[in-house]
Tab-separated table of C-alpha atoms in Angstrom:
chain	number	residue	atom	x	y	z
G	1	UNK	CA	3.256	17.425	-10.090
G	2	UNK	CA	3.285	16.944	-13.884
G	3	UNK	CA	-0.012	17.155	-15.617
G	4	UNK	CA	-1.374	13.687	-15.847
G	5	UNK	CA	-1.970	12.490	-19.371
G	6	UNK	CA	-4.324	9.214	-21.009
G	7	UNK	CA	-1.605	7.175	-20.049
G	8	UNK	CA	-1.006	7.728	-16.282
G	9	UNK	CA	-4.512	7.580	-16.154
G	10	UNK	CA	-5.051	4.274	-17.690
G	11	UNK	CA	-2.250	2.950	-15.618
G	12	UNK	CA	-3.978	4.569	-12.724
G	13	UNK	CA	-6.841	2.640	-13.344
G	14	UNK	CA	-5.382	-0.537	-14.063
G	15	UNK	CA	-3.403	-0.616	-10.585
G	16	UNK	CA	-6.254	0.501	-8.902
G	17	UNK	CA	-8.164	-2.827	-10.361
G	18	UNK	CA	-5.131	-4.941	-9.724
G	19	UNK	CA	-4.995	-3.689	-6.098
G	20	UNK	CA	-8.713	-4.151	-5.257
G	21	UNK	CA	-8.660	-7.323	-6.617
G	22	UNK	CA	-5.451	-8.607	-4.460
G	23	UNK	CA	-6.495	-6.750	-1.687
G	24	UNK	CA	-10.678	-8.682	-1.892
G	25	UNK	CA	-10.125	-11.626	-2.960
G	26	UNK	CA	-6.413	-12.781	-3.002
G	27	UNK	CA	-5.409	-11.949	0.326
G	28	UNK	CA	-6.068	-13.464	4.155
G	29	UNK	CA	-8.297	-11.706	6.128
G	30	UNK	CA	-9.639	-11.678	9.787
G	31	UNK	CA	-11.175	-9.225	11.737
G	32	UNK	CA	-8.123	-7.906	12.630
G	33	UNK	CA	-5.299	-8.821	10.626
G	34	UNK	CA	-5.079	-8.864	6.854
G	35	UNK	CA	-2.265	-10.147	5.274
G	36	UNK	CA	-1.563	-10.064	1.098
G	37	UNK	CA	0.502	-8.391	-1.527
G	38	UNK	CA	-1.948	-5.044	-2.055
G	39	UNK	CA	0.999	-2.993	-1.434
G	40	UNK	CA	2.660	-3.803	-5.299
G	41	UNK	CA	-0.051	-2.379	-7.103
G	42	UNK	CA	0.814	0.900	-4.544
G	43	UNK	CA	4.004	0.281	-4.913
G	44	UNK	CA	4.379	0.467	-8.857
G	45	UNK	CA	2.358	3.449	-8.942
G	46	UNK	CA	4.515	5.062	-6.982
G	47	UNK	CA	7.507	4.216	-8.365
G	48	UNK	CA	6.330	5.439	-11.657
G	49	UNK	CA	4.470	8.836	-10.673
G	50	UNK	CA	5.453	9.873	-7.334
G	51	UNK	CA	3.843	10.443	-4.000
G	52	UNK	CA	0.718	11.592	-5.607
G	53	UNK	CA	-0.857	9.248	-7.549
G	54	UNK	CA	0.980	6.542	-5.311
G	55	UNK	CA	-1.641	8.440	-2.636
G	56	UNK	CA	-4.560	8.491	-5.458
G	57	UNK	CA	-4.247	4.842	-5.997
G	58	UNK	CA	-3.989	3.546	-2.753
G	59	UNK	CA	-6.623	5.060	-1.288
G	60	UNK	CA	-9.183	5.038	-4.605
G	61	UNK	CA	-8.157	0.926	-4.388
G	62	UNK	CA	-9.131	0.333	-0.760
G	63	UNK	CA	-12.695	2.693	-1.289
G	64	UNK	CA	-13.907	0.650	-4.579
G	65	UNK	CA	-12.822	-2.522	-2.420
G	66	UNK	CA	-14.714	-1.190	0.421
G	67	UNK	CA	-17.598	-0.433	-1.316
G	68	UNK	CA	-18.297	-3.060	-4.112
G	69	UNK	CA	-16.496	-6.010	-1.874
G	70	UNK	CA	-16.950	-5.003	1.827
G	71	UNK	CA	-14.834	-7.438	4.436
G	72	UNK	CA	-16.339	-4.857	7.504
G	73	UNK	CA	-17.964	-1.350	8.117
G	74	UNK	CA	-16.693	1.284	6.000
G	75	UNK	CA	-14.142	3.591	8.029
G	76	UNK	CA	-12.275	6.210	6.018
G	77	UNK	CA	-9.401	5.927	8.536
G	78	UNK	CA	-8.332	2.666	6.516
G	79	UNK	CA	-8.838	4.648	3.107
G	80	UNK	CA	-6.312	7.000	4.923
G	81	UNK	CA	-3.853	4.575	5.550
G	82	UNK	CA	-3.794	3.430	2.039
G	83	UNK	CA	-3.268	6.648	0.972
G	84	UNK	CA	-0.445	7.916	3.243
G	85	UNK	CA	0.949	4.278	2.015
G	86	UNK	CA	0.965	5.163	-1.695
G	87	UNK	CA	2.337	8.818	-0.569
G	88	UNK	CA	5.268	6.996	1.461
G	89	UNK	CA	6.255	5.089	-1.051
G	90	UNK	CA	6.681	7.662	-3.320
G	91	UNK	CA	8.554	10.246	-1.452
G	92	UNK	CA	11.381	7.344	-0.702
G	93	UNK	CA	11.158	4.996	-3.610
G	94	UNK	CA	10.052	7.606	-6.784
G	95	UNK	CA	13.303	8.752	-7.850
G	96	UNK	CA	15.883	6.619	-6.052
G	97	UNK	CA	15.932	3.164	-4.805
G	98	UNK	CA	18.655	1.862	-2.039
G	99	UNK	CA	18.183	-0.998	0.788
G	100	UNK	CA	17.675	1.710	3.193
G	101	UNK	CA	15.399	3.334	1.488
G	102	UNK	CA	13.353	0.433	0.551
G	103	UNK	CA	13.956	-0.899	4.386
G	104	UNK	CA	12.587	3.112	5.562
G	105	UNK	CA	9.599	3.156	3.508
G	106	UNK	CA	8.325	-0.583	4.167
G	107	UNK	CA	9.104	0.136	8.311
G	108	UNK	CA	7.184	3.289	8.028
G	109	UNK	CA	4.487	1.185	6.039
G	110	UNK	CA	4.316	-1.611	8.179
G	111	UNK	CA	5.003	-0.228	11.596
G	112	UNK	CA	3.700	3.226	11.851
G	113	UNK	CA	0.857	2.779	9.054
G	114	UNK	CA	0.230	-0.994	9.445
G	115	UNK	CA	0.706	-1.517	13.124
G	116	UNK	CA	-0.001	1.565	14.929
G	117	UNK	CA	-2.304	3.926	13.075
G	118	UNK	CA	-4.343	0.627	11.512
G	119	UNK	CA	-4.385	-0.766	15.086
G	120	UNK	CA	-5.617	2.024	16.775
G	121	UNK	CA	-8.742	2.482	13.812
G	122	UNK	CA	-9.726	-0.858	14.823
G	123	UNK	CA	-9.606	0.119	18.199
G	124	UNK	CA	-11.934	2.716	17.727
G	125	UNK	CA	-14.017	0.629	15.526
G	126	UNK	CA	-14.585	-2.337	17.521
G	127	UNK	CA	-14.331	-0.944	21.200
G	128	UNK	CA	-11.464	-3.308	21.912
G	129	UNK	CA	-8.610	-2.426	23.500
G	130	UNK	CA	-5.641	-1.044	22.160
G	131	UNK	CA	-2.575	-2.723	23.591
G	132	UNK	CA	-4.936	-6.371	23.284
G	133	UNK	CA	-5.030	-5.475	19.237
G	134	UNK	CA	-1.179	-4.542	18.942
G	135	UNK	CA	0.485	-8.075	20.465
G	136	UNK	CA	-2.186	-9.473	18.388
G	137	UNK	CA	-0.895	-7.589	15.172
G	138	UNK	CA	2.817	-7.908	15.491
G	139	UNK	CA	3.139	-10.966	13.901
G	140	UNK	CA	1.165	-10.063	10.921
G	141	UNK	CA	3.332	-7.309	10.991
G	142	UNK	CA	6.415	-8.916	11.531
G	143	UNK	CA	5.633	-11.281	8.368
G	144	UNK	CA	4.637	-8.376	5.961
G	145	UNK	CA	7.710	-6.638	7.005
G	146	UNK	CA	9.629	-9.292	5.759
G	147	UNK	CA	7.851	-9.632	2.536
G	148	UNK	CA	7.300	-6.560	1.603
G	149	UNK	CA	11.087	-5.505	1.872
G	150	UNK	CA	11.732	-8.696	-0.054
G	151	UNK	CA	9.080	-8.139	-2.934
G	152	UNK	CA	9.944	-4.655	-3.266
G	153	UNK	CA	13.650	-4.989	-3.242
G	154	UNK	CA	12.875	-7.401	-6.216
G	155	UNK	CA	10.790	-5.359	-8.235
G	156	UNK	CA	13.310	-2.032	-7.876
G	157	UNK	CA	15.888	-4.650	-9.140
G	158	UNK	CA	13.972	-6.036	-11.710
G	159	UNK	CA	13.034	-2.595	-13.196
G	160	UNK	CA	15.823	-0.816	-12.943
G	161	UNK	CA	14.444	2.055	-15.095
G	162	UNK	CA	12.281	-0.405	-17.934
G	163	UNK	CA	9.410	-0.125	-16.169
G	164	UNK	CA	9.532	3.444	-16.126
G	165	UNK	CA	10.465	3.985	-19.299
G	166	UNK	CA	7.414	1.767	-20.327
G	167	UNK	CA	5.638	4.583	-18.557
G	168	UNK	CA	6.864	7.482	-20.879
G	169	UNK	CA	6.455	5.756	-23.859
């Protein structure tokens, strides 16, 4: 990892607002489904920096949102999940960006993050059971699948290497 300078710091920061404020206040949420775009701030900081500070950001978003905003109890399992999101996305999407990459890291995301690992936390959270929680999930999963691929196929297109170049300016 490169050493981080002012400006991946300040960038840092700014996603991490950006993220807490789409993932508290401009997103759906229930109990047990949660559906918005908190993955772009994730996503961008990925993109730019890596698996790293994808990880930082993700999961420093969803503990300031926890803590200053909290939806729920605090459980560092969802922090977790954040994180590993932020790390996914940067192994995959850092340095190159194809459909099946972009297809790979949103499944992972969505299915194994999102819909399993999330799932089960609220399992153990709540006492309810597992399977119950997962046909509940799917479509919420289902939907972000879908719109994440779509939102991040768009923004790969989009920056096609001004973004980052923003970055080391």
């Amino acid at each position: 990892m490169k050493k981080m300078n002012t400006k991946t710091l300040v960038t840092s920061a700014i996603l991490i607002a950006a993220a807490v404020i789409l993932s508290r206040f401009l997103s759906l949420n229930a109990w047990n489904l949660k559906i918005g775009f908190t993955f772009v701030p994730v996503f961008i900081a990925a993109y730019l920096y890596g698996p790293v500070i994808g990880g930082i950001v993700g999961g420093v978003a969803d503990f300031i949102g926890a803590i200053l905003f909290p939806i729920g109890a605090y459980f560092p399992g969802f922090t977790l999940t954040c994180a590993l999101c932020g790390v996914v996305f940067g192994l995959l999407l850092h340095k190159k960006q194809t459909v099946v990459r972009i297809a790979l890291a949103v499944g992972i995301h969505q299915l194994v993050l999102g819909l399993i690992l999330n799932t089960y936390f609220i399992s153990l959270l709540y006492g309810s059971p597992f399977s119950a929680l997962l046909v509940s999930r799917v479509v919420q999963c289902v939907i972000l699948l879908i719109v994440e691929f779509v939102v991040i196929g768009a923004l790969c297109k989009g920056f096609q290497g001004r973004l980052r170049q923003l970055a080391k300016n």
